[in-house]
């Protein structure tokens, strides 16, 4: 079955954005188009003071490092510990992005049962130019994560993480590190990123969901391709061998 005209329009929008940004684009999928670009830490409703979030961030970091001692966490630098926290589901100021549109589409589809989902696209170099005055995207390797982010004026920026596990490699994973403004990324820089066409959200209405499923299948994107471990394999086998009507 051919793809719908609505899907072709969406693909043209993605291609146009990528072309405008010379192919330097990161993607993030949301199963609900109302979701903001807030990291797990800042999605919590702790209060209106950044000090409350910083206190929790410090407590969770130190607790994770202390109880993870037998996993050799004491030997790792602070950034590697934060990557591990994010990987295992703790609330951090890291926000997951991917260098692959297909990966973001997969995650937008997860949990999408009604209404609209969305794909966010950002030029990470433009983000850093607005945030830290240089378009360079660094791979942080030194200690000082907690000290650095205690600065109330620090802004969100894009980083390359260490590809320390098979999932982040399979998902072409990258991160933005949220700053301390207590505002989501899409509002943090006012209209600067939007007006320069460096940040954009595309909403996908439910009528194109069949297109999304077909596109993912055609490109071999599934749980096992993005979660190349036994958990991902088990979910993939469930998806392919169990009829939803049996559940």
Coordinates of N, CA and C in Angstrom, one line a residue:
X1 N 0.8 -1.2 0.0 CA 0.0 0.0 0.0 C 0.9 1.2 0.0
X2 N 0.5 2.2 -0.8 CA 1.3 3.4 -0.9 C 1.1 4.3 0.3
X3 N 2.2 5.1 0.6 CA 2.1 6.0 1.7 C 1.1 7.1 1.3
X4 N 0.4 7.7 2.4 CA -0.6 8.7 2.2 C 0.1 10.1 1.8
X5 N -0.6 11.0 1.3 CA -0.1 12.3 0.9 C 0.3 13.0 2.2
X6 N -0.5 12.8 3.3 CA -0.1 13.5 4.5 C 1.3 13.0 5.0
X7 N 1.6 11.7 4.9 CA 2.9 11.2 5.3 C 4.0 11.8 4.4
X8 N 3.7 11.9 3.1 CA 4.7 12.4 2.2 C 5.0 13.9 2.5
X9 N 4.0 14.6 3.0 CA 4.2 16.0 3.4 C 5.1 16.1 4.6
X10 N 4.8 15.2 5.6 CA 5.7 15.2 6.8 C 7.1 14.9 6.4
X11 N 7.3 13.9 5.5 CA 8.7 13.6 5.1 C 9.4 14.7 4.4
X12 N 8.6 15.5 3.7 CA 9.2 16.7 3.0 C 9.6 17.7 4.0
X13 N 8.8 17.9 5.1 CA 9.1 18.8 6.2 C 10.5 18.4 6.8
X14 N 10.6 17.1 7.1 CA 11.8 16.6 7.7 C 13.0 16.9 6.8
X15 N 12.8 16.6 5.5 CA 13.9 16.8 4.6 C 14.3 18.2 4.4
X16 N 13.3 19.1 4.4 CA 13.6 20.6 4.3 C 14.3 21.1 5.5
X17 N 13.9 20.6 6.7 CA 14.6 21.1 7.9 C 16.1 20.6 7.9
X18 N 16.3 19.4 7.5 CA 17.6 18.8 7.4 C 18.5 19.6 6.4
X19 N 17.9 19.8 5.2 CA 18.6 20.5 4.2 C 19.0 21.9 4.7
X20 N 18.1 22.6 5.3 CA 18.4 24.0 5.8 C 19.5 24.0 6.8
X21 N 19.6 22.9 7.6 CA 20.6 22.8 8.6 C 21.8 22.0 8.2
X22 N 22.0 21.8 6.9 CA 23.2 21.1 6.4 C 23.3 19.7 6.9
X23 N 22.1 19.1 7.3 CA 22.1 17.7 7.8 C 22.5 17.5 9.2
X24 N 22.8 18.7 9.9 CA 23.2 18.6 11.3 C 21.9 18.7 12.2
X25 N 21.3 17.6 12.4 CA 20.0 17.5 13.0 C 19.9 16.4 14.0
X26 N 19.4 16.7 15.2 CA 19.0 15.7 16.2 C 17.5 15.6 16.3
X27 N 17.0 14.4 16.6 CA 15.6 14.2 16.6 C 15.1 13.6 18.0
X28 N 13.9 13.9 18.4 CA 13.3 13.4 19.6 C 11.8 13.2 19.3
X29 N 11.3 12.0 19.7 CA 9.9 11.6 19.5 C 9.2 11.7 20.8
X30 N 8.0 12.2 20.8 CA 7.0 12.3 21.9 C 5.7 11.6 21.5
X31 N 5.2 10.7 22.3 CA 3.9 10.0 22.0 C 2.7 11.0 22.2
X32 N 3.0 12.1 22.8 CA 1.9 13.1 23.0 C 2.5 14.5 22.6
X33 N 1.8 15.2 21.6 CA 2.4 16.4 21.1 C 2.3 17.6 22.1
X34 N 1.7 17.4 23.2 CA 1.6 18.4 24.2 C 2.9 18.4 25.2
X35 N 3.7 17.3 25.1 CA 4.8 17.2 26.0 C 5.9 18.2 25.6
X36 N 6.5 18.8 26.6 CA 7.6 19.8 26.5 C 9.0 19.1 26.4
X37 N 10.0 19.9 26.1 CA 11.4 19.4 26.1 C 12.0 19.6 27.5
X38 N 11.4 18.9 28.4 CA 11.9 18.9 29.8 C 12.6 17.6 30.1
X39 N 13.7 17.6 30.8 CA 14.4 16.4 31.2 C 13.6 15.8 32.3
X40 N 14.0 14.5 32.7 CA 13.3 13.8 33.7 C 13.3 14.6 35.1
X41 N 14.5 15.2 35.4 CA 14.6 15.9 36.6 C 13.7 17.1 36.7
X42 N 13.6 17.8 35.6 CA 12.8 19.0 35.6 C 11.3 18.8 35.2
X43 N 11.0 17.6 34.9 CA 9.6 17.3 34.8 C 8.9 17.1 36.2
X44 N 9.7 16.9 37.2 CA 9.2 16.8 38.6 C 8.7 18.2 39.0
X45 N 7.6 18.2 39.9 CA 7.0 19.4 40.4 C 7.5 19.6 41.8
X46 N 8.8 20.0 41.9 CA 9.3 20.2 43.3 C 9.0 21.5 43.8
X47 N 9.1 22.5 43.0 CA 8.8 23.9 43.5 C 9.3 24.9 42.4
X48 N 9.5 26.2 42.9 CA 9.8 27.2 42.0 C 11.3 27.7 42.1
X49 N 12.0 27.0 43.0 CA 13.4 27.4 43.3 C 14.4 26.4 42.7
X50 N 15.4 26.8 42.0 CA 16.3 25.9 41.4 C 17.1 25.2 42.5
X51 N 17.3 25.8 43.6 CA 18.0 25.1 44.7 C 17.4 23.8 45.1
X52 N 16.1 23.7 45.0 CA 15.4 22.5 45.4 C 15.7 21.3 44.4
X53 N 15.8 21.7 43.1 CA 16.2 20.7 42.1 C 17.7 20.3 42.3
X54 N 18.5 21.3 42.5 CA 19.9 21.0 42.7 C 20.2 20.1 43.9
X55 N 19.4 20.3 45.0 CA 19.6 19.5 46.2 C 19.2 18.0 45.8
X56 N 18.1 17.8 45.1 CA 17.7 16.5 44.8 C 18.7 15.8 43.8
X57 N 19.2 16.6 42.9 CA 20.1 16.1 41.9 C 21.4 15.6 42.7
X58 N 21.9 16.3 43.6 CA 23.0 15.9 44.4 C 22.8 14.7 45.2
X59 N 21.6 14.6 45.9 CA 21.2 13.5 46.7 C 21.2 12.2 45.9
X60 N 20.5 12.3 44.7 CA 20.4 11.1 43.9 C 21.7 10.6 43.3
X61 N 22.5 11.6 42.9 CA 23.9 11.2 42.4 C 24.7 10.5 43.4
X62 N 24.7 11.1 44.6 CA 25.6 10.5 45.7 C 25.0 9.1 46.2
X63 N 23.7 9.0 46.2 CA 23.1 7.8 46.6 C 23.4 6.7 45.6
X64 N 23.2 7.0 44.3 CA 23.5 6.1 43.2 C 24.9 5.6 43.3
X65 N 25.8 6.6 43.4 CA 27.3 6.2 43.5 C 27.6 5.4 44.7
X66 N 27.0 5.7 45.8 CA 27.3 4.9 47.1 C 26.8 3.5 47.0
X67 N 25.5 3.3 46.6 CA 24.9 2.0 46.5 C 25.4 1.2 45.3
X68 N 26.0 1.9 44.3 CA 26.5 1.2 43.2 C 28.0 0.9 43.3
X69 N 28.5 1.0 44.5 CA 29.9 0.8 44.7 C 30.4 -0.5 44.2
X70 N 29.6 -1.6 44.4 CA 30.1 -2.9 43.9 C 30.1 -3.0 42.4
X71 N 29.4 -2.1 41.7 CA 29.4 -2.0 40.3 C 30.6 -1.2 39.7
X72 N 31.5 -0.9 40.6 CA 32.7 -0.1 40.3 C 32.4 1.3 39.9
X73 N 31.3 1.9 40.4 CA 30.9 3.2 40.1 C 31.9 4.2 40.7
X74 N 32.5 3.8 41.9 CA 33.5 4.7 42.5 C 34.7 5.0 41.7
X75 N 34.9 4.1 40.7 CA 36.1 4.3 39.8 C 35.8 5.2 38.6
X76 N 34.6 5.5 38.4 CA 34.2 6.3 37.2 C 34.1 7.7 37.5
X77 N 34.3 8.5 36.4 CA 34.1 10.0 36.5 C 32.6 10.3 36.6
X78 N 32.4 11.6 37.0 CA 31.0 12.0 37.3 C 30.1 11.9 36.1
X79 N 30.6 12.3 34.9 CA 29.8 12.2 33.7 C 29.4 10.8 33.4
X80 N 30.3 9.9 33.5 CA 30.0 8.5 33.2 C 28.9 7.9 34.2
X81 N 29.0 8.4 35.4 CA 28.0 8.0 36.4 C 26.6 8.6 36.0
X82 N 26.6 9.8 35.6 CA 25.3 10.4 35.1 C 24.7 9.7 33.9
X83 N 25.6 9.3 33.0 CA 25.1 8.5 31.8 C 24.5 7.2 32.3
X84 N 25.1 6.6 33.3 CA 24.6 5.3 33.8 C 23.3 5.6 34.5
X85 N 23.2 6.7 35.3 CA 21.9 7.0 35.9 C 20.8 7.1 34.9
X86 N 21.1 7.8 33.8 CA 20.1 8.1 32.8 C 19.7 6.7 32.1
X87 N 20.7 5.9 31.8 CA 20.5 4.6 31.2 C 19.6 3.7 32.0
X88 N 19.7 3.8 33.3 CA 19.0 2.9 34.2 C 17.7 3.5 34.7
X89 N 17.3 4.7 34.2 CA 16.0 5.2 34.5 C 15.9 6.2 35.6
X90 N 17.0 6.7 36.1 CA 17.0 7.7 37.2 C 16.6 9.1 36.5
X91 N 16.1 10.0 37.3 CA 15.8 11.3 36.8 C 17.1 12.2 36.8
X92 N 17.5 12.6 35.6 CA 18.6 13.4 35.5 C 18.3 14.6 34.7
X93 N 19.2 15.5 34.5 CA 19.0 16.7 33.6 C 19.3 16.4 32.2
X94 N 19.7 15.2 31.8 CA 19.9 14.8 30.5 C 18.6 14.5 29.7
X95 N 18.5 15.0 28.5 CA 17.4 14.7 27.6 C 17.9 14.0 26.4
X96 N 17.2 12.8 26.2 CA 17.7 11.9 25.1 C 17.2 12.5 23.7
X97 N 18.2 12.4 22.8 CA 17.9 12.7 21.4 C 18.6 11.6 20.6
X98 N 18.3 11.6 19.3 CA 18.9 10.7 18.4 C 19.4 11.4 17.1
X99 N 20.4 10.9 16.5 CA 20.9 11.4 15.2 C 20.1 10.8 14.1
X100 N 19.1 9.9 14.5 CA 18.3 9.2 13.5 C 16.8 9.6 13.6
X101 N 16.3 10.0 12.5 CA 14.8 10.3 12.4 C 14.0 9.0 12.7
X102 N 14.5 7.9 12.2 CA 13.7 6.6 12.4 C 13.6 6.3 13.9
X103 N 14.7 6.5 14.7 CA 14.7 6.2 16.1 C 13.6 7.1 16.8
X104 N 13.6 8.4 16.5 CA 12.7 9.3 17.1 C 11.2 8.9 16.7
X105 N 11.0 8.4 15.5 CA 9.7 8.0 15.1 C 9.3 6.7 15.9
X106 N 10.2 5.8 16.1 CA 9.9 4.6 16.9 C 9.4 5.0 18.3
X107 N 10.1 6.0 19.0 CA 9.8 6.4 20.3 C 8.5 7.2 20.3
X108 N 8.2 8.0 19.3 CA 7.0 8.7 19.2 C 5.8 7.8 19.1
X109 N 6.0 6.6 18.5 CA 4.9 5.7 18.3 C 4.7 4.9 19.6
X110 N 5.7 4.7 20.4 CA 5.5 4.0 21.7 C 4.5 4.7 22.6
X111 N 3.4 4.1 22.9 CA 2.4 4.7 23.8 C 1.4 5.6 23.1
X112 N 1.6 5.7 21.7 CA 0.7 6.6 21.0 C -0.6 5.8 20.6
X113 N -1.6 6.1 21.3 CA -2.9 5.4 21.2 C -4.0 6.3 20.7
X114 N -3.8 7.6 20.8 CA -4.9 8.5 20.3 C -4.3 9.9 20.2
X115 N -5.0 10.8 19.6 CA -4.5 12.2 19.4 C -3.3 12.3 18.5
X116 N -2.4 13.3 18.8 CA -1.2 13.5 18.0 C 0.0 13.2 18.8
X117 N 1.0 12.6 18.1 CA 2.4 12.5 18.6 C 3.2 13.6 17.9
X118 N 4.5 13.7 18.3 CA 5.3 14.7 17.6 C 6.8 14.3 17.5
X119 N 7.4 14.9 16.5 CA 8.8 14.7 16.3 C 9.5 16.1 16.5
X120 N 10.4 16.2 17.4 CA 11.2 17.5 17.6 C 12.5 17.3 16.8
X121 N 12.9 18.4 16.2 CA 14.1 18.5 15.4 C 14.9 19.7 15.9
X122 N 16.2 19.5 16.1 CA 17.1 20.6 16.5 C 18.4 20.6 15.8
X123 N 19.0 21.7 15.6 CA 20.4 21.8 15.1 C 21.2 22.0 16.4
X124 N 22.0 21.0 16.8 CA 22.7 21.1 18.1 C 23.8 22.2 18.1
X125 N 24.3 22.4 16.9 CA 25.4 23.5 16.8 C 24.7 24.9 17.0
X126 N 23.6 25.1 16.5 CA 22.9 26.4 16.7 C 22.5 26.5 18.2
X127 N 22.1 25.4 18.8 CA 21.7 25.5 20.2 C 23.0 25.9 21.0
X128 N 24.1 25.3 20.8 CA 25.3 25.7 21.5 C 25.8 27.1 21.2
X129 N 25.6 27.5 20.0 CA 26.0 28.9 19.7 C 25.1 29.9 20.5
X130 N 23.9 29.6 20.7 CA 23.0 30.4 21.5 C 23.2 30.3 23.0
X131 N 23.7 29.1 23.4 CA 23.9 28.8 24.8 C 25.3 29.2 25.4
X132 N 26.3 28.7 24.7 CA 27.7 28.9 25.2 C 28.6 29.7 24.3
X133 N 28.0 30.2 23.2 CA 28.8 31.1 22.3 C 29.7 30.4 21.3
X134 N 29.6 29.1 21.2 CA 30.3 28.3 20.2 C 29.5 27.2 19.7
X135 N 29.6 26.9 18.4 CA 28.8 25.8 17.9 C 29.4 24.4 18.1
X136 N 30.6 24.4 18.8 CA 31.3 23.1 19.0 C 30.4 22.2 20.0
X137 N 30.4 21.0 19.6 CA 29.7 20.0 20.5 C 30.8 19.1 21.1
X138 N 30.9 19.2 22.4 CA 31.9 18.5 23.1 C 31.5 17.2 23.7
X139 N 32.5 16.3 24.0 CA 32.2 15.1 24.7 C 32.9 15.3 26.1
X140 N 32.1 15.6 27.1 CA 32.6 15.8 28.5 C 33.3 14.6 29.0
X141 N 34.5 14.7 29.5 CA 35.2 13.6 30.0 C 35.8 13.8 31.4
X142 N 35.6 15.0 32.0 CA 36.2 15.3 33.3 C 35.2 15.3 34.4
X143 N 35.6 15.3 35.6 CA 34.8 15.4 36.8 C 34.3 16.9 36.8
X144 N 33.4 17.1 37.8 CA 32.9 18.5 37.9 C 31.5 18.6 37.5
X145 N 30.7 17.5 37.2 CA 29.4 17.6 36.8 C 28.5 18.4 37.8
X146 N 28.6 18.0 39.0 CA 27.7 18.6 40.0 C 28.1 20.1 40.3
X147 N 29.4 20.4 40.3 CA 29.9 21.7 40.5 C 29.5 22.6 39.4
X148 N 29.7 22.2 38.2 CA 29.3 22.9 37.0 C 27.9 23.3 37.0
X149 N 27.0 22.4 37.3 CA 25.6 22.6 37.2 C 24.9 23.2 38.4
X150 N 25.8 23.6 39.4 CA 25.3 24.4 40.5 C 25.2 25.8 40.2
X151 N 25.7 26.2 39.0 CA 25.6 27.6 38.5 C 24.2 27.9 38.1
X152 N 23.5 28.8 38.7 CA 22.1 29.0 38.4 C 21.9 29.6 37.0
X153 N 23.0 30.2 36.4 CA 22.9 30.8 35.1 C 23.2 29.9 34.0
X154 N 23.6 28.7 34.2 CA 24.0 27.8 33.2 C 22.8 27.5 32.3
X155 N 23.0 27.4 31.0 CA 21.9 27.2 30.0 C 22.1 25.8 29.4
X156 N 21.0 25.4 28.7 CA 21.0 24.1 28.1 C 21.9 24.0 26.9
X157 N 22.5 22.9 26.7 CA 23.5 22.7 25.6 C 23.5 21.3 25.1
X158 N 24.1 21.1 24.0 CA 24.2 19.8 23.3 C 25.5 19.1 23.6
X159 N 25.6 17.8 23.9 CA 26.8 17.1 24.1 C 26.8 15.8 23.4
X160 N 28.0 15.3 23.1 CA 28.2 13.9 22.7 C 28.5 13.1 23.9
X161 N 27.8 12.0 24.2 CA 28.1 11.2 25.3 C 29.1 10.1 24.9
X162 N 29.7 9.5 25.9 CA 30.5 8.2 25.7 C 29.5 7.2 25.3
X163 N 29.7 6.4 24.2 CA 28.8 5.4 23.8 C 29.2 4.1 24.6
X164 N 28.7 4.1 25.8 CA 29.1 3.2 26.8 C 28.3 1.9 26.9
X165 N 27.2 1.8 26.1 CA 26.4 0.6 26.1 C 25.8 0.4 24.7
X166 N 25.3 -0.8 24.5 CA 24.8 -1.2 23.1 C 23.6 -0.5 22.8
X167 N 22.8 -0.1 23.7 CA 21.5 0.6 23.4 C 21.8 2.0 22.8
X168 N 22.7 2.7 23.5 CA 22.9 4.1 23.0 C 23.6 4.1 21.6
X169 N 24.4 3.0 21.3 CA 24.9 2.9 20.0 C 23.8 2.6 19.0
X170 N 23.0 1.6 19.3 CA 21.9 1.2 18.4 C 20.9 2.4 18.1
X171 N 20.7 3.2 19.1 CA 19.8 4.3 19.0 C 20.4 5.6 18.5
X172 N 21.7 5.6 18.2 CA 22.4 6.8 17.8 C 22.2 7.9 18.8
X173 N 22.3 7.5 20.0 CA 22.0 8.4 21.1 C 22.9 9.6 21.4
X174 N 22.3 10.7 21.6 CA 23.0 12.0 22.0 C 22.2 12.7 23.1
X175 N 22.7 13.7 23.7 CA 22.0 14.4 24.8 C 22.0 15.9 24.7
X176 N 20.9 16.5 25.1 CA 21.1 17.9 25.6 C 21.1 17.9 27.1
X177 N 21.8 18.8 27.7 CA 21.9 18.9 29.1 C 21.2 20.1 29.6
X178 N 20.1 19.9 30.3 CA 19.2 21.0 30.6 C 19.8 22.0 31.6
X179 N 19.6 23.3 31.3 CA 20.2 24.3 32.2 C 19.3 24.6 33.4
X180 N 19.5 25.7 34.1 CA 18.8 25.9 35.4 C 17.7 27.0 35.3
X181 N 17.2 27.3 34.1 CA 16.2 28.3 34.0 C 14.8 27.9 34.4
X182 N 14.6 26.6 34.7 CA 13.3 26.0 35.1 C 12.3 26.2 34.0
X183 N 12.8 26.3 32.7 CA 11.9 26.4 31.6 C 12.3 25.3 30.6
X184 N 11.4 24.7 29.9 CA 11.7 23.7 28.9 C 12.5 24.3 27.7
X185 N 13.3 23.5 27.0 CA 14.2 23.9 26.0 C 13.5 24.8 24.9
X186 N 12.3 24.4 24.6 CA 11.6 25.2 23.5 C 11.3 26.6 23.9
X187 N 11.3 26.9 25.2 CA 11.0 28.2 25.7 C 12.2 29.0 26.2
X188 N 13.3 28.2 26.5 CA 14.4 28.8 27.1 C 15.1 29.9 26.4
X189 N 15.1 29.8 25.1 CA 15.8 30.8 24.2 C 14.8 31.7 23.5
X190 N 13.6 31.8 24.0 CA 12.5 32.6 23.4 C 12.2 32.1 22.0
X191 N 12.3 32.9 21.0 CA 12.0 32.5 19.6 C 13.3 32.4 18.8
X192 N 14.4 32.5 19.5 CA 15.7 32.5 18.7 C 15.9 31.3 17.9
X193 N 15.7 30.1 18.4 CA 15.9 28.9 17.7 C 14.9 28.6 16.6
X194 N 13.6 29.0 17.0 CA 12.5 28.8 16.0 C 12.7 29.7 14.8
X195 N 13.0 31.0 15.1 CA 13.0 32.0 14.0 C 14.2 31.7 13.0
X196 N 15.3 31.0 13.5 CA 16.4 30.7 12.7 C 16.2 29.3 12.0
X197 N 15.0 28.7 12.2 CA 14.7 27.4 11.7 C 15.7 26.3 12.2
X198 N 16.1 26.5 13.5 CA 17.1 25.6 14.1 C 16.4 24.6 15.1
X199 N 15.1 24.9 15.4 CA 14.3 24.0 16.2 C 12.9 24.0 15.7
X200 N 12.3 22.8 15.6 CA 11.0 22.7 15.0 C 10.3 21.4 15.5
X201 N 9.0 21.5 15.7 CA 8.2 20.4 16.1 C 7.2 20.1 14.9
X202 N 7.1 18.8 14.6 CA 6.2 18.3 13.6 C 5.2 17.4 14.3
X203 N 3.9 17.7 14.3 CA 2.9 16.9 14.9 C 2.3 15.9 13.9
X204 N 2.2 14.7 14.3 CA 1.6 13.6 13.5 C 0.3 13.2 14.0
X205 N -0.8 13.4 13.2 CA -2.1 13.1 13.6 C -2.3 11.6 13.5
X206 N -3.3 11.1 14.2 CA -3.5 9.6 14.3 C -3.8 9.0 12.9
X207 N -4.2 9.8 12.0 CA -4.6 9.2 10.6 C -3.3 8.7 9.9
X208 N -2.1 9.1 10.3 CA -0.9 8.7 9.6 C -0.2 7.5 10.4
X209 N -0.9 7.0 11.4 CA -0.2 6.0 12.2 C 0.1 4.7 11.4
X210 N -0.8 4.4 10.5 CA -0.5 3.2 9.6 C 0.7 3.5 8.8
X211 N 0.9 4.7 8.3 CA 2.1 5.1 7.6 C 3.3 4.9 8.4
X212 N 3.2 5.4 9.7 CA 4.4 5.3 10.6 C 4.8 3.8 10.8
X213 N 3.8 2.9 11.1 CA 4.1 1.5 11.3 C 4.7 0.9 10.1
X214 N 4.2 1.2 8.9 CA 4.7 0.6 7.7 C 6.2 1.1 7.4
X215 N 6.4 2.4 7.7 CA 7.7 3.0 7.5 C 8.7 2.4 8.4
X216 N 8.4 2.2 9.7 CA 9.3 1.6 10.6 C 9.6 0.1 10.2
X217 N 8.6 -0.6 9.8 CA 8.7 -2.0 9.4 C 9.6 -2.1 8.2
X218 N 9.4 -1.2 7.2 CA 10.2 -1.3 6.0 C 11.7 -1.0 6.2
X219 N 11.9 -0.2 7.3 CA 13.3 0.1 7.6 C 13.9 -0.7 8.7
X220 N 13.2 -1.8 9.1 CA 13.8 -2.7 10.0 C 13.9 -2.2 11.4
X221 N 13.1 -1.2 11.8 CA 13.2 -0.6 13.1 C 12.2 -1.3 14.1
X222 N 12.6 -1.9 15.1 CA 11.8 -2.6 16.1 C 12.5 -2.6 17.4
X223 N 11.9 -3.3 18.4 CA 12.4 -3.3 19.8 C 13.8 -3.9 19.8
X224 N 14.0 -5.0 19.0 CA 15.3 -5.7 19.1 C 16.4 -4.9 18.4
X225 N 16.1 -4.2 17.3 CA 17.1 -3.4 16.6 C 17.5 -2.2 17.5
X226 N 16.7 -1.7 18.3 CA 17.0 -0.5 19.2 C 17.4 -0.9 20.6
X227 N 17.0 -2.1 21.0 CA 17.3 -2.6 22.4 C 18.0 -3.9 22.1
X228 N 19.2 -4.0 21.7 CA 19.9 -5.2 21.3 C 20.4 -6.0 22.5
X229 N 19.4 -6.4 23.3 CA 19.7 -7.3 24.5 C 18.5 -8.2 24.6
X230 N 18.5 -9.0 25.6 CA 17.5 -10.1 25.8 C 16.1 -9.4 26.1
X231 N 16.0 -8.3 26.8 CA 14.8 -7.6 27.0 C 14.2 -7.2 25.7
X232 N 15.0 -6.5 24.8 CA 14.5 -6.1 23.5 C 14.1 -7.2 22.6
X233 N 14.9 -8.3 22.7 CA 14.5 -9.5 21.9 C 13.2 -10.1 22.3
X234 N 13.0 -10.2 23.6 CA 11.7 -10.8 24.1 C 10.5 -9.9 23.7
X235 N 10.7 -8.6 23.8 CA 9.6 -7.7 23.4 C 9.3 -7.8 21.9
X236 N 10.4 -7.9 21.1 CA 10.2 -8.1 19.7 C 9.5 -9.4 19.3
X237 N 9.8 -10.5 20.0 CA 9.2 -11.8 19.7 C 7.7 -11.7 20.1
X238 N 7.4 -11.0 21.3 CA 6.0 -10.9 21.7 C 5.3 -10.1 20.6
X239 N 5.9 -9.0 20.1 CA 5.2 -8.2 19.1 C 4.9 -8.9 17.8
X240 N 5.8 -9.8 17.4 CA 5.7 -10.5 16.1 C 5.0 -11.8 16.1
X241 N 4.8 -12.4 17.3 CA 4.2 -13.7 17.4 C 2.9 -13.8 18.1
X242 N 2.6 -12.7 18.9 CA 1.3 -12.8 19.6 C 0.3 -11.8 19.0
X243 N -0.8 -12.4 18.6 CA -1.9 -11.6 18.1 C -2.5 -10.7 19.1
X244 N -2.6 -9.4 18.9 CA -3.2 -8.5 19.9 C -4.6 -8.9 20.4
X245 N -5.3 -9.6 19.5 CA -6.6 -10.1 19.9 C -6.6 -11.1 21.0
X246 N -5.4 -11.8 21.1 CA -5.3 -12.8 22.2 C -5.1 -12.2 23.5
X247 N -4.8 -10.9 23.6 CA -4.5 -10.3 24.9 C -5.7 -9.9 25.6

